[in-house]
Coordinates of C-alpha atoms in Angstrom, one line a residue:
Chain A
M50 CA 36.7 115.2 97.5
A51 CA 34.7 117.1 94.8
K52 CA 34.1 120.0 97.2
F53 CA 37.8 120.1 98.1
L54 CA 38.7 120.1 94.4
G55 CA 36.2 122.9 93.7
R56 CA 37.6 125.0 96.5
R57 CA 41.2 124.5 95.3
L58 CA 40.2 125.3 91.7
L59 CA 38.5 128.5 92.8
Y60 CA 41.8 129.5 94.4
L61 CA 43.9 128.4 91.4
L62 CA 42.2 130.9 89.0
P63 CA 43.0 134.1 90.8
V64 CA 46.6 133.0 91.4
L65 CA 47.0 132.2 87.7
L66 CA 45.5 135.6 86.8
A67 CA 47.9 137.3 89.2
V68 CA 50.8 135.4 87.6
T69 CA 49.9 136.7 84.1
L70 CA 49.5 140.2 85.5
L71 CA 52.8 140.2 87.3
T72 CA 54.6 138.7 84.3
F73 CA 53.1 141.4 82.1
L74 CA 53.9 144.2 84.5
V75 CA 57.5 143.2 84.9
A76 CA 57.9 143.1 81.2
S77 CA 56.1 146.4 80.6
L78 CA 56.9 148.7 83.4
L79 CA 60.6 148.2 83.7
P80 CA 62.8 150.7 81.8
G81 CA 63.6 150.0 78.2
D82 CA 61.4 150.4 75.1
L83 CA 60.7 147.3 73.1
A84 CA 60.4 149.1 69.8
T85 CA 63.8 150.7 70.3
T86 CA 65.3 147.4 71.3
I87 CA 64.0 145.7 68.1
L88 CA 65.1 148.5 65.8
G89 CA 68.3 149.3 67.5
D90 CA 69.7 152.7 68.7
Q91 CA 70.2 154.0 65.1
A92 CA 66.5 154.0 64.2
T93 CA 64.8 157.3 63.5
P94 CA 62.1 158.4 66.0
E95 CA 59.5 158.1 63.2
K96 CA 60.3 154.5 62.6
V97 CA 60.2 153.7 66.3
A98 CA 56.8 155.5 66.6
A99 CA 55.5 153.6 63.6
L100 CA 56.5 150.2 65.1
R101 CA 55.1 151.2 68.5
A102 CA 51.8 151.9 66.9
E103 CA 51.9 148.7 64.9
M104 CA 52.7 146.7 68.1
G105 CA 50.1 148.6 70.1
L106 CA 52.7 149.9 72.5
D107 CA 51.1 153.4 72.5
L108 CA 47.8 152.1 74.0
P109 CA 47.2 152.5 77.7
I110 CA 48.7 149.8 79.8
W111 CA 45.4 148.1 80.9
Q112 CA 44.3 147.9 77.3
R113 CA 47.6 146.3 76.3
Y114 CA 47.2 143.8 79.2
G115 CA 43.7 142.9 78.0
I116 CA 44.9 142.4 74.4
W117 CA 47.9 140.4 75.5
L118 CA 45.8 138.2 77.9
W119 CA 43.2 137.6 75.2
G120 CA 46.0 136.4 73.0
V121 CA 47.5 134.2 75.8
L122 CA 44.1 132.6 76.4
H123 CA 44.0 131.7 72.7
G124 CA 47.4 130.2 72.8
D125 CA 49.0 133.2 71.2
L126 CA 52.1 134.2 73.3
G127 CA 53.6 136.3 70.5
R128 CA 56.6 135.5 68.4
S129 CA 60.3 136.3 68.6
F130 CA 61.3 139.4 66.7
R131 CA 64.7 137.9 66.1
T132 CA 63.9 134.4 64.7
G133 CA 60.2 134.8 63.9
E134 CA 59.6 131.6 65.9
T135 CA 56.4 131.7 67.9
V136 CA 56.8 131.4 71.7
W137 CA 54.5 128.4 71.7
A138 CA 56.6 126.5 69.1
A139 CA 59.8 127.4 70.8
V140 CA 58.5 126.2 74.2
T141 CA 56.9 122.9 73.0
A142 CA 60.0 122.0 70.9
R143 CA 62.2 122.3 74.0
L144 CA 59.9 121.0 76.7
P145 CA 60.6 117.3 76.2
V146 CA 64.3 117.8 76.9
S147 CA 63.6 119.6 80.2
L148 CA 61.0 117.1 81.2
E149 CA 63.3 114.2 80.5
L150 CA 66.1 115.8 82.5
M151 CA 63.8 116.6 85.5
V152 CA 62.2 113.1 85.5
I153 CA 65.5 111.3 85.4
G154 CA 66.9 113.7 88.0
V155 CA 64.0 113.2 90.4
V156 CA 64.0 109.5 90.0
L157 CA 67.7 109.4 90.7
S158 CA 67.4 111.6 93.8
L159 CA 64.6 109.3 95.1
V160 CA 66.8 106.3 94.5
I161 CA 69.5 107.9 96.6
A162 CA 67.2 109.4 99.2
I163 CA 64.8 106.7 100.1
P164 CA 67.2 103.9 101.0
L165 CA 69.5 106.3 102.9
A166 CA 66.5 107.7 104.8
I167 CA 65.3 104.3 105.8
L168 CA 68.8 103.2 106.8
C169 CA 69.3 106.4 108.9
A170 CA 65.9 106.1 110.5
V171 CA 66.5 102.4 111.5
K172 CA 70.0 103.2 112.8
S173 CA 69.0 106.6 114.1
G174 CA 71.5 108.1 116.6
T175 CA 74.4 105.9 115.5
A176 CA 77.6 107.0 113.8
L177 CA 76.2 105.9 110.5
D178 CA 73.1 108.1 110.8
R179 CA 75.2 111.0 112.0
F180 CA 77.5 110.6 109.0
F181 CA 74.8 110.6 106.4
T182 CA 72.8 113.4 108.0
G183 CA 76.0 115.4 108.2
L184 CA 76.7 114.7 104.6
A185 CA 73.2 115.8 103.6
F186 CA 73.6 119.0 105.6
G187 CA 77.0 119.7 104.0
K188 CA 75.6 119.0 100.5
L189 CA 72.9 121.7 101.1
S190 CA 75.8 124.2 100.9
L191 CA 77.1 122.9 97.6
P192 CA 75.2 124.6 94.8
N193 CA 74.5 122.5 91.6
Y194 CA 76.9 124.5 89.4
M195 CA 79.7 123.4 91.7
V196 CA 78.6 119.8 91.5
A197 CA 78.4 120.1 87.7
I198 CA 82.0 121.4 87.6
L199 CA 83.2 118.7 89.9
L200 CA 81.4 116.0 87.8
I201 CA 82.7 117.4 84.5
Y202 CA 86.2 117.5 85.9
L203 CA 86.1 114.0 87.2
F204 CA 84.2 112.1 84.5
A205 CA 84.7 114.2 81.4
V206 CA 88.1 115.8 81.7
E207 CA 90.1 113.4 83.9
L208 CA 88.5 110.0 83.3
N209 CA 87.0 110.8 79.9
W210 CA 84.1 108.4 80.5
L211 CA 81.1 110.6 79.7
P212 CA 80.4 113.6 77.5
A213 CA 80.2 117.0 79.1
T214 CA 78.2 118.4 76.2
G215 CA 76.8 117.1 72.9
W216 CA 73.1 116.3 73.2
V217 CA 71.7 113.7 70.8
P218 CA 67.9 113.5 70.0
F219 CA 66.3 110.5 71.5
A220 CA 64.8 109.4 68.2
E221 CA 68.2 109.5 66.6
D222 CA 70.1 107.3 69.0
P223 CA 68.4 106.4 72.3
L224 CA 71.5 105.2 74.0
A225 CA 73.6 108.2 73.1
N226 CA 70.7 110.3 74.2
L227 CA 70.6 108.7 77.7
R228 CA 74.4 108.9 77.9
S229 CA 74.3 112.7 77.3
F230 CA 71.7 112.9 80.2
I231 CA 73.8 111.0 82.8
L232 CA 75.9 113.9 84.1
P233 CA 73.2 116.6 84.0
A234 CA 70.7 114.3 85.7
V235 CA 73.2 113.2 88.4
T236 CA 73.9 116.9 89.0
L237 CA 70.2 117.6 89.5
A238 CA 69.8 114.5 91.7
F239 CA 72.7 115.7 93.9
A240 CA 70.9 118.9 94.6
E241 CA 67.6 117.2 95.5
W242 CA 68.5 114.1 97.6
P243 CA 69.6 115.8 100.9
V244 CA 66.3 117.7 101.3
L245 CA 64.2 114.6 100.5
M246 CA 66.3 112.4 102.7
R247 CA 66.1 114.7 105.7
V248 CA 62.4 114.9 105.5
L249 CA 61.8 111.2 105.0
R250 CA 64.2 110.3 107.8
S251 CA 62.6 112.4 110.4
D252 CA 59.1 111.2 109.4
M253 CA 60.2 107.6 109.4
I254 CA 61.7 107.9 112.9
A255 CA 58.3 109.2 114.1
T256 CA 56.4 106.4 112.3
L257 CA 58.7 103.7 113.7
Q258 CA 57.6 104.7 117.3
E259 CA 53.9 104.1 116.5
D260 CA 52.1 101.2 118.3
Y261 CA 51.1 99.4 115.1
I262 CA 54.8 99.0 114.2
A263 CA 55.4 97.3 117.5
M264 CA 52.4 95.2 116.8
A265 CA 53.7 94.2 113.4
K266 CA 57.0 93.3 115.1
A267 CA 55.2 91.3 117.7
K268 CA 53.4 89.4 115.0
G269 CA 56.8 88.4 113.7
L270 CA 56.7 90.1 110.4
R271 CA 60.0 90.4 108.6
P272 CA 61.8 93.7 109.2
A273 CA 61.9 94.5 105.5
R274 CA 58.2 94.1 105.2
I275 CA 57.5 96.3 108.2
L276 CA 59.8 99.0 106.8
L277 CA 58.7 99.0 103.2
V278 CA 55.0 98.2 103.6
H279 CA 53.9 99.4 107.0
A280 CA 56.2 102.3 107.6
L281 CA 57.1 103.8 104.3
K282 CA 53.7 104.9 103.0
P283 CA 52.5 106.8 106.1
S284 CA 56.0 108.4 106.3
S285 CA 56.0 109.6 102.7
L286 CA 53.3 112.3 103.0
T287 CA 55.7 115.2 103.7
L288 CA 58.1 113.8 101.1
V289 CA 55.4 114.3 98.4
T290 CA 54.8 117.8 99.5
V291 CA 58.4 118.7 99.7
A292 CA 59.0 117.1 96.3
G293 CA 56.2 119.3 95.0
I294 CA 57.5 122.5 96.7
N295 CA 60.9 121.8 95.3
I296 CA 59.7 121.8 91.7
G297 CA 60.4 125.6 91.6
R298 CA 64.0 124.9 92.7
L299 CA 64.1 122.0 90.3
I300 CA 63.2 124.3 87.4
G301 CA 65.9 126.8 88.5
G302 CA 68.4 123.9 88.8
A303 CA 67.4 122.5 85.4
L304 CA 68.0 126.0 84.0
I305 CA 71.6 126.1 85.2
V306 CA 72.3 122.4 84.4
E307 CA 70.9 122.8 80.9
T308 CA 73.1 125.8 80.3
I309 CA 76.3 124.1 81.6
F310 CA 75.7 120.8 79.7
A311 CA 74.3 122.6 76.6
L312 CA 71.0 120.7 76.7
P313 CA 68.4 122.4 74.4
G314 CA 65.7 122.7 77.0
I315 CA 63.4 125.4 78.3
G316 CA 66.1 126.8 80.7
R317 CA 68.5 127.2 77.9
L318 CA 65.8 128.9 75.8
L319 CA 65.3 131.4 78.7
V320 CA 69.0 132.1 79.2
G321 CA 69.5 132.4 75.5
A322 CA 66.6 134.9 75.3
I323 CA 68.2 137.0 78.1
Y324 CA 71.6 137.0 76.3
A325 CA 69.9 138.0 73.0
R326 CA 67.5 140.5 74.7
D327 CA 64.6 138.7 73.1
F328 CA 62.0 140.0 75.5
I329 CA 58.9 138.4 73.8
I330 CA 60.4 135.0 74.2
L331 CA 61.5 135.8 77.7
Q332 CA 58.0 137.0 78.7
G333 CA 56.4 134.0 77.1
V334 CA 58.7 131.5 78.8
V335 CA 58.4 133.1 82.2
L336 CA 54.6 133.0 81.9
F337 CA 54.7 129.4 80.7
V338 CA 57.0 128.2 83.5
A339 CA 55.2 130.1 86.2
A340 CA 51.8 128.8 85.1
G341 CA 53.1 125.3 84.8
F342 CA 54.6 125.6 88.3
V343 CA 51.2 126.7 89.7
V344 CA 49.4 123.9 88.0
V345 CA 51.9 121.3 89.2
N346 CA 51.6 122.6 92.7
F347 CA 47.9 122.3 92.4
I348 CA 48.3 118.6 91.3
V349 CA 50.6 117.9 94.2
D350 CA 48.0 119.4 96.6
M351 CA 45.4 117.1 95.1
L352 CA 47.8 114.1 95.4
Y353 CA 48.4 115.0 99.1
A354 CA 44.7 115.1 99.8
V355 CA 44.3 111.6 98.1
L356 CA 47.0 110.3 100.4
D357 CA 45.8 111.9 103.6
P358 CA 42.0 112.0 104.1
R359 CA 42.4 114.5 107.0
I360 CA 43.3 117.3 104.6
R361 CA 40.2 116.8 102.4
H362 CA 38.0 117.5 105.4
G363 CA 40.1 120.5 106.5
R364 CA 41.1 119.0 109.8
A365 CA 44.9 118.9 109.3
Chain B
M234 CA 83.3 122.9 151.8
A235 CA 79.8 121.5 151.6
V236 CA 78.7 124.4 149.4
L237 CA 81.6 123.6 147.0
E238 CA 80.6 120.0 146.8
L239 CA 77.0 120.9 146.1
E240 CA 78.0 123.2 143.3
R241 CA 80.1 120.5 141.7
D242 CA 77.2 118.0 141.9
V243 CA 74.9 120.4 140.1
A244 CA 77.5 121.1 137.5
T245 CA 78.0 117.4 136.7
E246 CA 74.3 116.7 136.7
A247 CA 73.4 119.6 134.3
P248 CA 72.5 118.1 131.0
V249 CA 75.0 118.5 128.2
R250 CA 73.1 120.8 125.8
R251 CA 74.7 119.6 122.7
P252 CA 77.7 117.5 121.6
R253 CA 81.1 119.3 121.6
R254 CA 81.6 118.5 117.9
V255 CA 78.8 121.0 116.9
G256 CA 80.4 123.6 119.1
M257 CA 83.7 123.3 117.3
L258 CA 81.9 123.5 113.9
F259 CA 80.0 126.6 115.1
I260 CA 83.2 128.3 116.3
G261 CA 85.0 127.5 113.1
S262 CA 82.1 128.9 111.1
V263 CA 82.1 132.1 113.0
A264 CA 85.9 132.4 112.6
W265 CA 85.6 131.8 108.8
I266 CA 82.9 134.5 108.4
V267 CA 84.9 136.9 110.4
L268 CA 88.0 136.2 108.3
I269 CA 86.2 136.6 105.0
G270 CA 84.3 139.6 106.3
L271 CA 87.4 141.5 107.5
S272 CA 89.4 140.7 104.3
A273 CA 86.4 142.0 102.2
I274 CA 86.1 145.2 104.2
F275 CA 89.8 145.9 104.3
A276 CA 90.6 144.6 100.8
D277 CA 91.8 148.0 99.6
W278 CA 94.4 148.2 102.4
L279 CA 95.7 144.6 102.3
P280 CA 99.1 144.0 100.6
I281 CA 97.6 142.3 97.6
Q282 CA 97.6 143.1 93.9
S283 CA 94.8 144.8 92.0
P284 CA 92.0 142.2 91.1
T285 CA 91.9 143.6 87.5
D286 CA 95.5 144.1 86.7
M287 CA 96.6 141.6 84.0
D288 CA 100.0 140.0 84.2
L289 CA 100.1 138.8 80.6
L290 CA 103.4 137.1 81.0
A291 CA 102.0 134.9 83.8
K292 CA 98.6 133.7 82.6
R293 CA 97.2 130.7 84.5
A294 CA 100.3 130.7 86.8
P295 CA 100.1 127.7 89.1
L296 CA 99.6 127.8 92.9
F297 CA 102.5 129.2 94.9
S298 CA 104.1 131.1 92.0
P299 CA 106.3 134.0 93.0
G300 CA 104.2 137.1 93.3
H301 CA 101.0 135.2 93.0
I302 CA 100.5 132.8 96.0
L303 CA 97.3 131.3 94.6
G304 CA 98.3 131.7 90.9
T305 CA 96.6 133.8 88.2
D306 CA 93.5 133.3 86.0
H307 CA 93.3 133.0 82.2
L308 CA 94.0 136.8 81.9
G309 CA 96.9 136.8 84.3
R310 CA 94.9 138.4 87.1
D311 CA 96.0 137.6 90.7
E312 CA 93.7 134.8 92.0
L313 CA 94.0 135.6 95.7
S314 CA 93.1 139.2 95.1
R315 CA 90.1 138.3 93.0
L316 CA 89.0 135.8 95.7
I317 CA 89.0 138.6 98.3
Y318 CA 87.4 141.2 96.1
G319 CA 84.9 138.6 94.9
G320 CA 84.0 137.9 98.5
R321 CA 83.1 141.6 98.7
V322 CA 80.3 141.2 96.1
S323 CA 79.0 137.9 97.5
L324 CA 78.9 139.2 101.1
L325 CA 77.4 142.6 100.1
V326 CA 74.6 141.1 98.1
G327 CA 74.3 138.2 100.5
L328 CA 73.8 140.4 103.6
L329 CA 71.9 143.3 102.1
A330 CA 69.2 141.4 100.1
P331 CA 67.9 139.5 103.1
V332 CA 67.8 142.8 105.0
I333 CA 65.1 143.9 102.5
G334 CA 63.3 140.6 103.1
V335 CA 63.5 140.7 106.9
I336 CA 62.3 144.3 107.2
I337 CA 59.4 144.2 104.8
G338 CA 58.5 140.5 105.2
G339 CA 59.0 140.7 109.0
C340 CA 56.6 143.7 109.3
L341 CA 54.1 142.3 107.0
G342 CA 54.1 138.9 108.7
M343 CA 53.8 140.3 112.2
V344 CA 51.0 142.7 111.3
A345 CA 49.2 139.9 109.4
G346 CA 49.7 137.4 112.3
Y347 CA 48.6 139.9 115.0
F348 CA 45.6 141.7 113.4
R349 CA 44.4 138.7 111.3
G350 CA 41.3 139.4 109.2
R351 CA 41.2 140.7 105.7
L352 CA 44.7 142.1 106.0
E353 CA 46.1 138.6 106.6
T354 CA 44.1 137.2 103.6
F355 CA 45.7 139.8 101.4
A356 CA 49.2 139.3 102.8
V357 CA 49.0 135.5 102.4
G358 CA 47.5 135.8 98.9
G359 CA 50.3 138.2 97.8
V360 CA 52.9 135.8 99.2
D361 CA 51.3 132.9 97.4
V362 CA 51.5 134.8 94.1
L363 CA 55.2 135.7 94.6
L364 CA 55.9 132.1 95.5
A365 CA 54.2 131.0 92.3
F366 CA 57.3 132.1 90.4
P367 CA 60.2 129.7 90.3
P368 CA 62.7 132.0 92.1
L369 CA 65.7 131.7 89.8
V370 CA 63.6 132.3 86.7
F371 CA 62.2 135.4 88.3
V372 CA 65.6 136.8 89.3
L373 CA 67.0 136.1 85.8
A374 CA 64.1 137.7 84.0
V375 CA 63.9 140.8 86.1
T376 CA 67.6 141.5 86.1
A377 CA 67.5 141.1 82.3
F378 CA 64.9 143.8 82.1
M379 CA 66.4 146.1 84.8
G380 CA 70.1 145.8 83.8
Q381 CA 72.9 144.1 85.7
S382 CA 74.3 145.9 88.7
V383 CA 75.0 145.1 92.3
A384 CA 72.1 147.3 93.4
N385 CA 69.5 145.7 91.0
I386 CA 70.6 142.2 91.9
T387 CA 70.3 143.0 95.6
I388 CA 66.9 144.5 95.2
V389 CA 65.5 141.6 93.1
I390 CA 66.8 138.9 95.3
G391 CA 65.7 140.9 98.3
V392 CA 62.1 141.3 97.1
L393 CA 62.0 137.6 96.3
G394 CA 62.9 136.8 99.9
I395 CA 59.9 138.8 101.3
P396 CA 57.4 135.9 101.1
A397 CA 59.5 133.5 103.1
F398 CA 60.2 136.0 105.8
T399 CA 56.5 136.9 105.9
R400 CA 55.6 133.3 106.4
V401 CA 58.1 132.8 109.3
A402 CA 57.1 136.1 111.0
R403 CA 53.4 135.4 110.6
A404 CA 53.7 131.8 112.0
V405 CA 55.7 132.9 115.0
T406 CA 53.4 135.9 115.7
L407 CA 50.3 133.7 115.4
T408 CA 51.3 131.4 118.2
L409 CA 52.8 134.2 120.4
S410 CA 49.6 136.3 120.1
E411 CA 47.7 133.5 122.0
R412 CA 50.1 133.6 124.9
E413 CA 49.4 135.0 128.3
F414 CA 51.8 137.8 128.3
V415 CA 50.1 139.4 125.3
T416 CA 46.7 139.0 126.9
A417 CA 48.2 140.5 130.1
A418 CA 49.6 143.5 128.1
R419 CA 46.3 144.0 126.4
A420 CA 44.5 143.9 129.8
L421 CA 46.8 146.5 131.1
G422 CA 45.6 148.7 128.3
A423 CA 48.7 148.6 126.0
T424 CA 48.2 149.9 122.5
H425 CA 48.6 147.7 119.5
S426 CA 51.9 149.3 118.5
R427 CA 53.3 148.8 122.0
I428 CA 52.3 145.1 122.0
L429 CA 53.8 144.7 118.6
M430 CA 57.1 146.5 119.3
R431 CA 57.7 145.8 123.0
E432 CA 56.0 142.4 123.5
L433 CA 56.1 140.5 120.2
L434 CA 59.1 141.9 118.4
P435 CA 61.7 140.7 120.9
N436 CA 60.3 137.2 120.6
V437 CA 59.9 137.2 116.9
A438 CA 63.5 138.6 116.4
L439 CA 65.4 135.5 117.2
P440 CA 63.6 133.1 114.8
L441 CA 63.8 135.8 112.2
L442 CA 67.6 136.2 112.8
A443 CA 68.1 132.4 112.4
F444 CA 66.1 132.5 109.2
F445 CA 68.1 135.6 108.1
L446 CA 71.3 133.7 108.3
L447 CA 70.0 130.8 106.3
A448 CA 68.7 133.4 103.7
V449 CA 72.2 134.8 103.5
A450 CA 73.5 131.4 102.5
V451 CA 70.8 131.0 99.9
T452 CA 71.4 134.5 98.5
I453 CA 75.1 133.9 98.1
V454 CA 74.3 130.8 96.1
V455 CA 71.8 132.6 93.9
E456 CA 74.1 135.6 93.3
G457 CA 76.8 133.0 92.4
A458 CA 74.4 131.3 90.0
L459 CA 73.7 134.6 88.3
S460 CA 77.3 135.5 88.0
F461 CA 78.2 132.0 86.9
L462 CA 75.7 132.4 84.0
G463 CA 77.3 135.7 83.1
L464 CA 74.1 137.5 84.2
G465 CA 75.3 138.9 87.5
V466 CA 77.7 141.7 88.3
P467 CA 79.3 142.7 85.0
P468 CA 83.0 142.1 84.4
P469 CA 85.8 142.9 85.1
T470 CA 84.5 143.1 88.7
A471 CA 85.4 139.8 90.4
S472 CA 82.7 137.6 91.9
W473 CA 83.0 134.0 93.1
G474 CA 80.3 132.9 90.7
S475 CA 81.8 134.5 87.6
M476 CA 85.3 133.1 88.7
I477 CA 83.8 129.6 88.8
G478 CA 82.2 130.3 85.4
E479 CA 85.5 131.4 83.9
G480 CA 87.3 128.6 85.6
R481 CA 85.0 126.1 83.8
E482 CA 86.5 127.1 80.5
N483 CA 90.0 126.1 81.8
L484 CA 89.1 122.8 83.7
D485 CA 91.5 120.8 81.5
I486 CA 94.6 122.9 82.0
A487 CA 94.0 124.9 85.2
P488 CA 91.3 123.2 87.3
W489 CA 92.2 125.1 90.5
L490 CA 90.8 128.3 88.8
A491 CA 87.3 126.8 89.3
F492 CA 87.9 124.9 92.5
L493 CA 89.4 127.8 94.5
P494 CA 86.4 130.1 94.2
A495 CA 84.1 127.1 94.6
G496 CA 85.8 126.2 97.8
F497 CA 85.6 129.7 99.2
M498 CA 81.9 130.0 98.3
F499 CA 81.2 126.5 99.7
L500 CA 82.9 127.3 103.1
T501 CA 81.1 130.6 103.4
V502 CA 77.7 129.2 102.6
L503 CA 78.3 126.2 104.9
A504 CA 79.4 128.6 107.7
F505 CA 76.2 130.7 107.4
N506 CA 74.1 127.5 107.3
V507 CA 75.8 126.1 110.4
I508 CA 75.3 129.3 112.3
G509 CA 71.7 129.7 111.2
D510 CA 70.9 126.1 111.9
T511 CA 72.4 126.3 115.4
L512 CA 70.4 129.4 116.1
R513 CA 67.2 127.8 114.7
A514 CA 67.7 124.7 116.9
L515 CA 68.2 126.9 119.9
T516 CA 64.9 128.7 119.2
D517 CA 63.0 125.6 118.2
P518 CA 61.2 124.1 121.3
R519 CA 61.1 120.6 119.8
P520 CA 63.8 118.3 121.3
G521 CA 66.5 117.2 119.1
A522 CA 65.7 119.7 116.4
L523 CA 69.3 120.3 115.6

């Protein structure tokens, strides 16, 4: 296990380095001058030149990358030239909201996906199975912004049960906070469950044909015990991987959902930075999200190896 | 007479390849794509109003109003016309972006899968780095830096699709390269380029085409998300995503303004998914892969 961990860690570092390089290059090489953006079109060339010198924009690009990377390694991602807020402070202030949204969303999607997958696997080939797999396939074509609109129309406009916007801090009023998370989290869960269900269903069908399941049946174990104890764990390996791979999509989904439901999370910070042309915040958030994504994928890889010994020994 | 009976026996015994239901869904999907495609191509000659002319006396006209069959939006622009012209943007970006992915990613994947070695290591490493970025975040950030236009959006989404196509092409090429017909071609003295172009490409093409169609569906959704957030094709150009976004502001008084473009986009994405999935199932050797 230690050897496997070491190998994966050795792989993680170059990927993280490449992520910083790509983020930096995208922000630096594309047209548009940062100093001009900050000062506006009316600024005199002397002022622009002075600011460029102050920010180190006139240095060669590899030197600028070095300085920037040195800062990043010391936790200094720069500060917004509009609000003066540091990237680090902006991200950490909004991270809890995004995390809360994603955790509730993933839990909800598992709550929908796992029972449906088990049901469809047991009844595989029947009309019930065809109905739910068809539903999941159709749902794949329904992007989350459509789901959000549909939910807002039903529950906020027509029935007036739940708020469409109006986030409340958890510390202030936990119940109102959870209420403001219901529609966004359901939207996210709606986007996630079809993928998870399809994966678990097909793995479950394969597992149920194994000999040891027949053995368990012959022993007279209750069906519920066979399904939940003997069949679910070995079937959930791909589910874990797919859930991990989907984190990238989840982040993108959270970004849209946060914008629609006005939740002050990372996604909204990013979209706001784009609207305001606040490139320092944008660069910082992209780096933060991408690095976080790489690290989470690394953790999922590890988790997968813990669940399946074959992978640790490179035989899968 | 005997021959006739024999033929009938063979016909009844031939396995039914797939349920009829799927066939109808497939035909319906193709028909919808053709309809949307033709109306997008010939939008300028169709007897519809301009998508940007504002009829200020008839803002948010309901469905089936005189002169506006599908009503008008919050600025009095004809909804049907905007749906058709919006389809133009979605289909243009949706079809062109995956072309970038399929050409570059396909070549890269085939070369990596065929030659293996250091080249493959580099290709796979590069793919992993590109995949390290959450796609939507990447698209948003780069279009913010580059400026919003149909060309920029197409290029960014297209580049982002390269890794996935590389993976598919590499995986298919890897297994095919071990097959006898490649060994035979090599034994006959065929050059690398001949093996790649004449032996491997025809076999890689079908899985890639199936994946291409699924990529079209994803691209339409991503372009819609960009436009929905107001970061896609700039107004007043109609796009399904921006129409849904504008319709969101009017959900309480004119909900159809959001649901009409949403329905159009859903049907189009579904159609591409159905066609792509059917093709994928046909090329997938596993039984029951549909």
